């Protein structure tokens, strides 16, 4: 029997227009962003009075609606001015060097002219092209640099300055820039010469609370499913989860989309809390999978070393054992092991990604000791790591455990709370001795 047939024959009780919940879909209104929209409109309305709008810096945590609200306002502005405003949106995660930002702007400014190649032009030549194209436009130009922190992060502190300076000098006071970032740290570290250019106006998008997220979700669900197909409880639960995650509307919308998919697939009558919980589990697993699959090779090997060391026994794991096994695995697979210093940095990177948890303790006779454990399901983590072709021959034959802390055992320390409590207890018994 064709395995798809059960889906074809079964009548879908929950049928939905899920494309309305895709990130690329920009709604025509944004509940709880009325003030921010009005503020943007006030600043940008100066183009109607024939004055260049101030540059604007927008910041706020992830999923607070910065990108979509800005794009929405820009399209309203174009509509109101009959397209007399030229706009250019670019994401600095993708365009992460001054060269790439500037060429993308030049290429985006007019559909007509020759496209600048993505490599090879001198800055002077790009500059000249920018000046001539901007001169050729009659109205104002608004350039949106989304995720500007990525430009600074990847190409250094000067890169944003270079972009701003070139735009400023080439533009005959026609260009305004809207910068968007979710990294407030970067803003406080910004040099004064950049700040004074970027920060003529700034706008903060505060995180949404659970009630606001609920309104937003209800609004976004219009037209997606028939009325009443999604339980009130399911909506509240999605909103509550999103509120815990720093008020992230993207998370809430994605969770609901996955919950609806699950309900559709299982032939449910309704989307309930149960599907939301299942969606959350799937979501978290997807994030873990994506994180592991995209790790650089040696980060994967160190993660693998941690996994197999912990697999050998549930005794407390220390950095030294992981490093020994890391070298053993490199040896087995024919890779040159990195220095201990670098390997130890990688362990910290894995911790930042939430894949491992480490605790460093001063343990009297042992000195400063860093304990490590995998933050998740060993078997699942291992499966994802071993999806890397470079590791397909891994057998782990030379992996060993010293289990220096052999006298210590117990399941509970493999949970986060248990782990901390356990180490504290060990601290005390050490002090006693
Ligand atoms: N008030 C709102 N009403 C309806 N949908 C919203 C609202 N706020 C955010 N969204 C939706 O949530 C998702 C995330 O929003 P957006 O991409 O604008 O966030 P962001 O602040 O740019 O996040 P990041 O910093 O991660 O880029 C989008 O699909 C957007 O349409
Ligand atoms: Mg964004």
Short mmCIF file of C-alpha atoms and ligand atoms in Angstrom, two decimals:
data_model
loop_
_atom_site.label_atom_id
_atom_site.label_comp_id
_atom_site.label_asym_id
_atom_site.label_seq_id
_atom_site.Cartn_x
_atom_site.Cartn_y
_atom_site.Cartn_z
CA UNK A 1 0.00 0.00 0.00
CA UNK A 2 1.23 3.48 -0.75
CA UNK A 3 2.23 5.01 2.59
CA UNK A 4 0.80 8.37 1.52
CA UNK A 5 -2.67 7.01 0.95
CA UNK A 6 -3.72 7.29 4.58
CA UNK A 7 -3.17 11.03 4.30
CA UNK A 8 -5.06 11.24 1.01
CA UNK A 9 -8.08 9.27 2.14
CA UNK A 10 -8.38 10.72 5.60
CA UNK A 11 -10.49 13.81 5.64
CA UNK A 12 -8.53 16.67 7.18
CA UNK A 13 -10.47 17.95 10.14
CA UNK A 14 -8.06 20.76 10.83
CA UNK A 15 -7.23 22.38 7.52
CA UNK A 16 -5.25 25.53 7.52
CA UNK A 17 -3.67 28.26 5.43
CA UNK A 18 -0.31 27.89 7.09
CA UNK A 19 1.42 30.14 4.58
CA UNK A 20 -0.11 33.06 6.52
CA UNK A 21 2.11 32.10 9.44
CA UNK A 22 5.33 32.05 7.42
CA UNK A 23 7.97 34.58 8.33
CA UNK A 24 7.90 36.04 4.81
CA UNK A 25 4.24 36.99 5.18
CA UNK A 26 3.98 40.56 6.44
CA UNK A 27 0.56 41.29 7.99
CA UNK A 28 -1.19 44.58 7.33
CA UNK A 29 -1.36 45.53 10.98
CA UNK A 30 0.64 45.00 14.16
CA UNK A 31 -1.26 44.86 17.43
CA UNK A 32 0.68 46.42 20.33
CA UNK A 33 3.09 48.19 18.03
CA UNK A 34 0.82 51.19 17.37
CA UNK A 35 3.11 53.59 19.23
CA UNK A 36 6.28 52.41 17.52
CA UNK A 37 4.58 52.63 14.13
CA UNK A 38 3.37 56.14 14.87
CA UNK A 39 6.85 57.17 15.97
CA UNK A 40 8.38 55.85 12.75
CA UNK A 41 5.67 57.53 10.69
CA UNK A 42 6.34 60.85 12.45
CA UNK A 43 10.04 60.71 11.66
CA UNK A 44 9.65 59.54 8.08
CA UNK A 45 6.82 61.94 7.28
CA UNK A 46 9.39 64.68 6.77
CA UNK A 47 9.89 63.40 3.22
CA UNK A 48 6.41 64.67 2.48
CA UNK A 49 7.55 68.12 3.60
CA UNK A 50 10.59 67.70 1.39
CA UNK A 51 13.08 67.32 4.23
CA UNK A 52 15.46 64.43 4.72
CA UNK A 53 14.33 62.23 7.63
CA UNK A 54 16.81 61.64 10.46
CA UNK A 55 18.70 58.40 10.58
CA UNK A 56 16.97 55.97 12.91
CA UNK A 57 18.30 53.23 15.10
CA UNK A 58 15.82 50.54 16.12
CA UNK A 59 16.64 48.03 18.77
CA UNK A 60 14.89 45.36 20.76
CA UNK A 61 15.11 41.65 21.50
CA UNK A 62 14.55 38.98 18.89
CA UNK A 63 10.99 38.49 17.67
CA UNK A 64 9.72 41.87 18.87
CA UNK A 65 8.59 42.88 15.38
CA UNK A 66 11.42 45.23 14.36
CA UNK A 67 11.97 43.94 10.84
CA UNK A 68 8.37 43.35 9.88
CA UNK A 69 7.04 46.58 11.40
CA UNK A 70 9.72 48.62 9.64
CA UNK A 71 9.02 46.98 6.29
CA UNK A 72 5.33 47.56 6.80
CA UNK A 73 5.83 51.28 7.52
CA UNK A 74 8.14 51.65 4.54
CA UNK A 75 5.57 50.15 2.22
CA UNK A 76 2.94 52.53 3.61
CA UNK A 77 5.31 55.42 2.96
CA UNK A 78 5.87 54.35 -0.63
CA UNK A 79 2.14 54.06 -1.10
CA UNK A 80 1.50 57.52 0.41
CA UNK A 81 4.14 59.17 -1.78
CA UNK A 82 3.29 57.32 -4.97
CA UNK A 83 6.69 55.69 -4.99
CA UNK A 84 8.58 58.97 -4.94
CA UNK A 85 10.72 57.47 -2.19
CA UNK A 86 13.31 54.88 -3.15
CA UNK A 87 13.94 52.25 -0.52
CA UNK A 88 16.51 49.57 -0.22
CA UNK A 89 16.37 46.82 2.40
CA UNK A 90 19.36 44.70 3.19
CA UNK A 91 20.30 42.24 5.84
CA UNK A 92 23.86 42.50 7.16
CA UNK A 93 23.81 38.85 8.19
CA UNK A 94 23.94 38.16 4.45
CA UNK A 95 25.83 41.28 3.35
CA UNK A 96 28.50 41.26 6.01
CA UNK A 97 31.29 43.38 4.49
CA UNK A 98 31.27 47.07 3.55
CA UNK A 99 31.88 46.04 -0.07
CA UNK A 100 28.92 43.74 -0.16
CA UNK A 101 26.65 46.25 1.61
CA UNK A 102 27.58 49.03 -0.80
CA UNK A 103 27.31 46.98 -3.97
CA UNK A 104 23.97 45.60 -2.87
CA UNK A 105 22.74 49.15 -2.28
CA UNK A 106 23.98 50.31 -5.68
CA UNK A 107 22.39 47.34 -7.40
CA UNK A 108 19.17 47.82 -5.47
CA UNK A 109 18.86 51.52 -6.27
CA UNK A 110 17.78 51.16 -9.84
CA UNK A 111 16.51 48.20 -11.74
CA UNK A 112 17.91 49.62 -14.94
CA UNK A 113 21.71 50.22 -14.73
CA UNK A 114 24.39 47.61 -15.04
CA UNK A 115 24.74 45.37 -11.99
CA UNK A 116 28.01 45.77 -10.10
CA UNK A 117 29.77 42.44 -9.70
CA UNK A 118 29.94 41.09 -6.18
CA UNK A 119 33.73 41.13 -6.29
CA UNK A 120 36.45 43.18 -7.85
CA UNK A 121 35.46 46.83 -8.02
CA UNK A 122 37.56 49.39 -6.16
CA UNK A 123 35.89 51.44 -3.43
CA UNK A 124 36.37 54.58 -5.55
CA UNK A 125 34.54 53.05 -8.44
CA UNK A 126 31.62 51.92 -6.27
CA UNK A 127 31.55 55.35 -4.70
CA UNK A 128 31.33 56.99 -8.14
CA UNK A 129 28.54 54.68 -9.20
CA UNK A 130 26.66 55.33 -5.96
CA UNK A 131 26.87 59.11 -6.47
CA UNK A 132 25.72 58.93 -10.05
CA UNK A 133 22.84 56.57 -9.33
CA UNK A 134 21.62 58.59 -6.39
CA UNK A 135 21.84 61.79 -8.44
CA UNK A 136 19.73 60.11 -11.04
CA UNK A 137 16.89 59.59 -8.55
CA UNK A 138 14.46 62.41 -7.95
CA UNK A 139 13.19 61.79 -4.40
CA UNK A 140 14.60 60.65 -1.10
CA UNK A 141 16.29 57.34 -0.50
CA UNK A 142 15.77 55.25 2.61
CA UNK A 143 18.19 52.44 3.27
CA UNK A 144 17.37 49.83 5.86
CA UNK A 145 20.36 48.03 7.31
CA UNK A 146 18.87 45.12 9.23
CA UNK A 147 20.99 43.24 11.80
CA UNK A 148 23.75 45.87 11.60
CA UNK A 149 25.46 44.21 14.56
CA UNK A 150 26.41 41.34 12.23
CA UNK A 151 28.38 43.72 10.04
CA UNK A 152 30.38 44.90 13.03
CA UNK A 153 30.74 41.39 14.41
CA UNK A 154 32.00 39.87 11.18
CA UNK A 155 33.98 42.70 9.63
CA UNK A 156 35.15 44.67 12.65
CA UNK A 157 34.32 47.99 14.25
CA UNK A 158 35.30 50.13 11.27
CA UNK A 159 33.04 48.48 8.74
CA UNK A 160 29.84 50.24 9.76
CA UNK A 161 31.69 53.53 9.90
CA UNK A 162 32.99 53.02 6.34
CA UNK A 163 29.48 52.33 5.09
CA UNK A 164 27.95 55.31 6.89
CA UNK A 165 30.67 57.67 5.77
CA UNK A 166 30.49 56.69 2.12
CA UNK A 167 26.71 56.91 2.12
CA UNK A 168 26.80 60.27 3.81
CA UNK A 169 29.37 61.76 1.46
CA UNK A 170 27.88 60.44 -1.72
CA UNK A 171 24.31 61.35 -1.20
CA UNK A 172 23.67 65.08 -1.35
CA UNK A 173 21.55 64.84 1.81
CA UNK A 174 19.08 62.59 0.17
CA UNK A 175 19.70 59.35 2.01
CA UNK A 176 18.42 58.31 5.41
CA UNK A 177 19.45 55.13 7.10
CA UNK A 178 17.37 52.94 9.36
CA UNK A 179 19.59 50.59 11.34
CA UNK A 180 18.04 47.60 13.12
CA UNK A 181 19.68 45.44 15.76
CA UNK A 182 18.79 43.05 18.57
CA UNK A 183 22.19 43.38 20.18
CA UNK A 184 21.98 46.19 22.70
CA UNK A 185 25.53 45.43 23.79
CA UNK A 186 26.90 46.42 20.44
CA UNK A 187 25.08 49.70 20.71
CA UNK A 188 26.69 50.62 24.00
CA UNK A 189 30.11 49.71 22.61
CA UNK A 190 29.63 51.75 19.46
CA UNK A 191 32.18 54.45 18.87
CA UNK A 192 30.95 58.03 19.21
CA UNK A 193 31.61 58.77 15.52
CA UNK A 194 29.24 55.95 14.56
CA UNK A 195 26.73 56.65 17.28
CA UNK A 196 26.36 60.29 16.35
CA UNK A 197 25.62 59.30 12.75
CA UNK A 198 23.28 56.39 13.48
CA UNK A 199 21.52 57.55 16.56
CA UNK A 200 19.82 60.73 15.37
CA UNK A 201 16.59 59.08 16.47
CA UNK A 202 16.30 55.83 18.32
CA UNK A 203 13.40 53.52 18.92
CA UNK A 204 13.17 50.66 21.37
CA UNK A 205 10.87 47.73 20.74
CA UNK A 206 10.08 46.31 24.19
CA UNK A 207 9.44 42.57 24.57
CA UNK A 208 5.80 41.50 24.38
CA UNK A 209 4.13 40.15 27.52
CA UNK A 210 1.90 37.07 27.57
CA UNK A 211 -1.34 39.02 27.13
CA UNK A 212 0.03 40.92 24.17
CA UNK A 213 1.37 37.73 22.60
CA UNK A 214 -2.06 36.20 22.97
CA UNK A 215 -3.66 39.12 21.12
CA UNK A 216 -1.01 38.93 18.41
CA UNK A 217 -1.48 35.21 17.97
CA UNK A 218 -5.27 35.53 17.78
CA UNK A 219 -4.86 38.26 15.21
CA UNK A 220 -2.41 36.18 13.17
CA UNK A 221 -4.72 33.15 13.30
CA UNK A 222 -7.48 34.96 11.43
CA UNK A 223 -8.03 33.25 8.13
CA UNK A 224 -5.58 30.48 9.00
CA UNK A 225 -8.12 27.98 10.35
CA UNK A 226 -11.86 27.96 10.77
CA UNK A 227 -13.11 29.75 13.86
CA UNK A 228 -12.87 27.63 17.02
CA UNK A 229 -10.52 25.00 15.64
CA UNK A 230 -7.75 26.22 17.88
CA UNK A 231 -8.51 25.91 21.58
CA UNK A 232 -8.28 28.99 23.74
CA UNK A 233 -6.00 26.98 26.06
CA UNK A 234 -3.64 26.23 23.19
CA UNK A 235 -3.39 29.92 22.34
CA UNK A 236 -2.71 30.87 25.97
CA UNK A 237 -0.07 28.18 26.29
CA UNK A 238 1.78 29.32 23.15
CA UNK A 239 1.69 32.90 24.43
CA UNK A 240 2.94 31.86 27.86
CA UNK A 241 5.86 29.96 26.35
CA UNK A 242 6.72 32.94 24.13
CA UNK A 243 6.58 35.31 27.09
CA UNK A 244 9.12 33.15 28.90
CA UNK A 245 11.36 33.36 25.86
CA UNK A 246 11.86 37.11 26.17
CA UNK A 247 8.52 38.02 24.59
CA UNK A 248 9.32 36.55 21.19
CA UNK A 249 6.40 36.71 18.75
CA UNK A 250 8.26 34.65 16.16
CA UNK A 251 8.51 31.77 18.59
CA UNK A 252 4.81 31.97 19.42
CA UNK A 253 3.77 31.99 15.77
CA UNK A 254 6.12 29.15 14.84
CA UNK A 255 4.96 27.05 17.78
CA UNK A 256 1.35 27.46 16.71
CA UNK A 257 2.20 26.63 13.10
CA UNK A 258 3.88 23.39 14.18
CA UNK A 259 1.01 22.57 16.58
CA UNK A 260 -1.48 22.97 13.73
CA UNK A 261 0.65 20.76 11.50
CA UNK A 262 0.75 18.09 14.17
CA UNK A 263 -3.03 18.28 14.63
CA UNK A 264 -3.54 18.01 10.85
CA UNK A 265 -1.23 15.06 10.56
CA UNK A 266 -2.81 13.20 13.46
CA UNK A 267 -6.33 13.82 12.21
CA UNK A 268 -7.30 15.72 15.39
CA UNK A 269 -10.59 17.55 15.67
CA UNK A 270 -8.95 20.53 17.32
CA UNK A 271 -5.62 22.05 18.19
CA UNK A 272 -5.23 21.71 21.94
CA UNK A 273 -2.53 22.17 24.57
CA UNK A 274 -1.36 18.67 23.84
CA UNK A 275 -0.35 19.61 20.29
CA UNK A 276 1.34 22.76 21.59
CA UNK A 277 3.44 20.71 24.01
CA UNK A 278 4.32 18.30 21.19
CA UNK A 279 5.23 21.30 19.01
CA UNK A 280 7.48 22.67 21.70
CA UNK A 281 9.33 19.36 22.01
CA UNK A 282 9.75 19.16 18.25
CA UNK A 283 10.89 22.76 18.10
CA UNK A 284 13.52 22.27 20.76
CA UNK A 285 14.77 19.12 19.08
CA UNK A 286 15.00 20.94 15.75
CA UNK A 287 17.05 23.70 17.32
CA UNK A 288 19.43 21.19 18.91
CA UNK A 289 19.76 19.30 15.65
CA UNK A 290 20.48 22.43 13.64
CA UNK A 291 23.01 23.60 16.22
CA UNK A 292 24.89 20.30 16.21
CA UNK A 293 24.83 19.79 12.44
CA UNK A 294 26.32 23.22 11.81
CA UNK A 295 29.20 22.94 14.31
CA UNK A 296 32.75 23.08 12.90
CA UNK A 297 34.50 19.71 12.75
CA UNK A 298 36.63 19.97 15.91
CA UNK A 299 33.69 21.31 17.90
CA UNK A 300 31.82 18.18 16.82
CA UNK A 301 34.70 15.94 17.83
CA UNK A 302 34.92 17.54 21.26
CA UNK A 303 31.18 17.18 21.67
CA UNK A 304 31.49 13.56 20.57
CA UNK A 305 34.29 13.01 23.06
CA UNK A 306 32.10 14.40 25.84
CA UNK A 307 29.19 12.19 24.78
CA UNK A 308 31.16 8.95 24.65
CA UNK A 309 33.03 9.71 27.86
CA UNK A 310 29.74 10.26 29.65
CA UNK A 311 28.34 7.14 27.97
CA UNK A 312 31.08 4.95 29.43
CA UNK A 313 29.85 5.63 32.91
CA UNK A 314 27.72 8.20 34.60
CA UNK A 315 30.54 9.14 36.96
CA UNK A 316 31.46 12.81 37.08
CA UNK A 317 33.24 13.99 33.98
CA UNK A 318 36.22 16.32 34.10
CA UNK A 319 37.83 18.32 31.30
CA UNK A 320 41.03 16.25 31.30
CA UNK A 321 39.17 13.06 30.40
CA UNK A 322 37.31 14.77 27.59
CA UNK A 323 40.56 16.13 26.18
CA UNK A 324 42.28 12.73 26.37
CA UNK A 325 39.42 11.12 24.52
CA UNK A 326 39.30 14.00 22.06
CA UNK A 327 42.92 13.26 21.14
CA UNK A 328 42.16 9.54 20.96
CA UNK A 329 39.30 10.18 18.54
CA UNK A 330 41.42 12.52 16.39
CA UNK A 331 44.05 9.81 16.32
CA UNK A 332 41.57 7.14 15.34
CA UNK A 333 40.13 9.22 12.49
CA UNK A 334 43.41 10.73 11.31
CA UNK A 335 42.84 14.36 12.30
CA UNK A 336 45.43 16.63 13.87
CA UNK A 337 44.21 17.48 17.38
CA UNK A 338 44.03 21.15 18.34
CA UNK A 339 46.03 22.51 21.30
CA UNK A 340 44.52 21.97 24.75
CA UNK A 341 44.02 25.70 25.00
CA UNK A 342 41.96 25.86 21.83
CA UNK A 343 40.08 22.67 22.71
CA UNK A 344 39.18 24.13 26.07
CA UNK A 345 37.88 27.29 24.37
CA UNK A 346 35.73 25.08 22.17
CA UNK A 347 34.25 23.46 25.24
CA UNK A 348 33.23 26.93 26.38
CA UNK A 349 31.67 27.58 22.97
CA UNK A 350 29.67 24.37 23.31
CA UNK A 351 28.51 25.60 26.68
CA UNK A 352 27.44 28.94 25.22
CA UNK A 353 25.33 27.04 22.70
CA UNK A 354 23.70 25.14 25.56
CA UNK A 355 24.97 21.76 24.39
CA UNK A 356 27.02 21.08 27.51
CA UNK A 357 26.92 22.40 31.05
CA UNK A 358 30.13 23.01 32.95
CA UNK A 359 30.84 23.97 36.54
CA UNK A 360 34.26 24.95 37.77
CA UNK A 361 35.08 24.26 41.42
CA UNK A 362 38.11 24.64 43.60
CA UNK A 363 38.38 21.23 45.17
CA UNK A 364 41.20 21.45 47.71
CA UNK A 365 43.53 18.65 46.86
CA UNK A 366 42.43 18.48 43.22
CA UNK A 367 42.86 22.20 42.56
CA UNK A 368 40.49 23.98 40.19
CA UNK A 369 38.45 21.39 38.39
CA UNK A 370 35.97 21.87 35.58
CA UNK A 371 33.12 19.40 35.54
CA UNK A 372 31.20 18.83 32.35
CA UNK A 373 28.04 17.10 31.31
CA UNK A 374 25.96 16.85 28.17
CA UNK A 375 22.85 18.99 28.35
CA UNK A 376 20.42 16.64 26.66
CA UNK A 377 19.83 13.13 25.42
CA UNK A 378 23.12 11.32 24.81
CA UNK A 379 21.80 9.02 22.10
CA UNK A 380 20.14 11.81 20.14
CA UNK A 381 23.16 14.09 20.41
CA UNK A 382 25.40 11.26 19.24
CA UNK A 383 23.17 10.48 16.30
CA UNK A 384 23.34 14.11 15.08
CA UNK A 385 27.12 14.39 15.55
CA UNK A 386 27.71 11.17 13.63
CA UNK A 387 25.73 12.48 10.66
CA UNK A 388 28.97 14.25 9.70
CA UNK A 389 30.68 12.23 6.94
CA UNK A 390 34.07 13.00 8.46
CA UNK A 391 33.06 11.03 11.52
CA UNK A 392 31.38 8.11 9.79
CA UNK A 393 34.26 5.74 10.55
CA UNK A 394 34.18 6.48 14.28
CA UNK A 395 34.26 3.36 16.45
CA UNK A 396 35.59 4.83 19.69
CA UNK A 397 37.88 1.92 20.38
CA UNK A 398 40.46 3.98 22.29
CA UNK A 399 38.01 5.90 24.38
CA UNK A 400 38.58 5.36 28.09
CA UNK A 401 37.54 6.70 31.44
CA UNK A 402 39.80 7.47 34.34
CA UNK A 403 36.86 8.16 36.58
CA UNK A 404 39.03 9.99 39.05
CA UNK A 405 35.91 10.77 41.01
CA UNK A 406 35.13 7.11 41.08
CA UNK A 407 33.84 7.03 44.63
CA UNK A 408 31.03 9.31 43.57
CA UNK A 409 28.00 8.04 41.75
CA UNK A 410 24.32 8.73 41.50
CA UNK A 411 21.79 9.50 38.83
CA UNK A 412 20.55 12.76 40.21
CA UNK A 413 23.66 14.73 39.35
CA UNK A 414 22.96 14.23 35.68
CA UNK A 415 20.15 16.73 35.97
CA UNK A 416 21.11 20.38 36.27
CA UNK A 417 19.87 20.88 39.84
CA UNK A 418 21.26 17.56 40.98
CA UNK A 419 24.59 18.37 39.40
CA UNK A 420 24.97 21.68 41.22
CA UNK A 421 23.78 20.28 44.52
CA UNK A 422 26.07 17.31 44.14
CA UNK A 423 29.12 19.44 43.52
CA UNK A 424 28.25 21.62 46.47
CA UNK A 425 28.05 18.56 48.67
CA UNK A 426 31.40 17.41 47.39
CA UNK A 427 32.79 20.83 48.23
CA UNK A 428 31.70 20.44 51.80
CA UNK A 429 33.04 16.96 52.25
CA UNK A 430 36.31 18.25 50.84
CA UNK A 431 36.37 21.05 53.36
CA UNK A 432 35.72 18.51 56.10
CA UNK A 433 38.67 16.37 55.16
N1 LIG B 1 2.65 42.96 16.76
C1 LIG B 1 2.68 41.97 15.88
N2 LIG B 1 1.58 41.59 15.22
C2 LIG B 1 1.62 40.57 14.33
N3 LIG B 1 2.70 39.88 14.02
C3 LIG B 1 3.85 40.20 14.65
C4 LIG B 1 3.90 41.25 15.60
N4 LIG B 1 5.18 41.35 16.05
C5 LIG B 1 5.88 40.41 15.43
N5 LIG B 1 5.10 39.72 14.57
C6 LIG B 1 5.55 38.59 13.73
O1 LIG B 1 6.54 37.89 14.45
C7 LIG B 1 7.60 37.48 13.59
C8 LIG B 1 8.92 38.05 14.07
O2 LIG B 1 8.93 39.46 13.90
P1 LIG B 1 10.19 40.21 13.28
O3 LIG B 1 10.88 39.36 12.28
O4 LIG B 1 9.75 41.55 12.84
O5 LIG B 1 11.10 40.32 14.60
P2 LIG B 1 12.49 41.05 14.82
O6 LIG B 1 12.29 41.99 15.96
O7 LIG B 1 12.98 41.62 13.54
O8 LIG B 1 13.40 39.85 15.31
P3 LIG B 1 14.99 39.62 15.09
O9 LIG B 1 15.68 40.56 16.04
O10 LIG B 1 15.18 38.20 15.48
O11 LIG B 1 15.29 39.89 13.66
C9 LIG B 1 7.22 37.93 12.20
O12 LIG B 1 6.60 36.86 11.53
C10 LIG B 1 6.22 39.06 12.46
O13 LIG B 1 5.31 39.18 11.39
MG1 LIG B 2 14.59 41.13 12.31
#
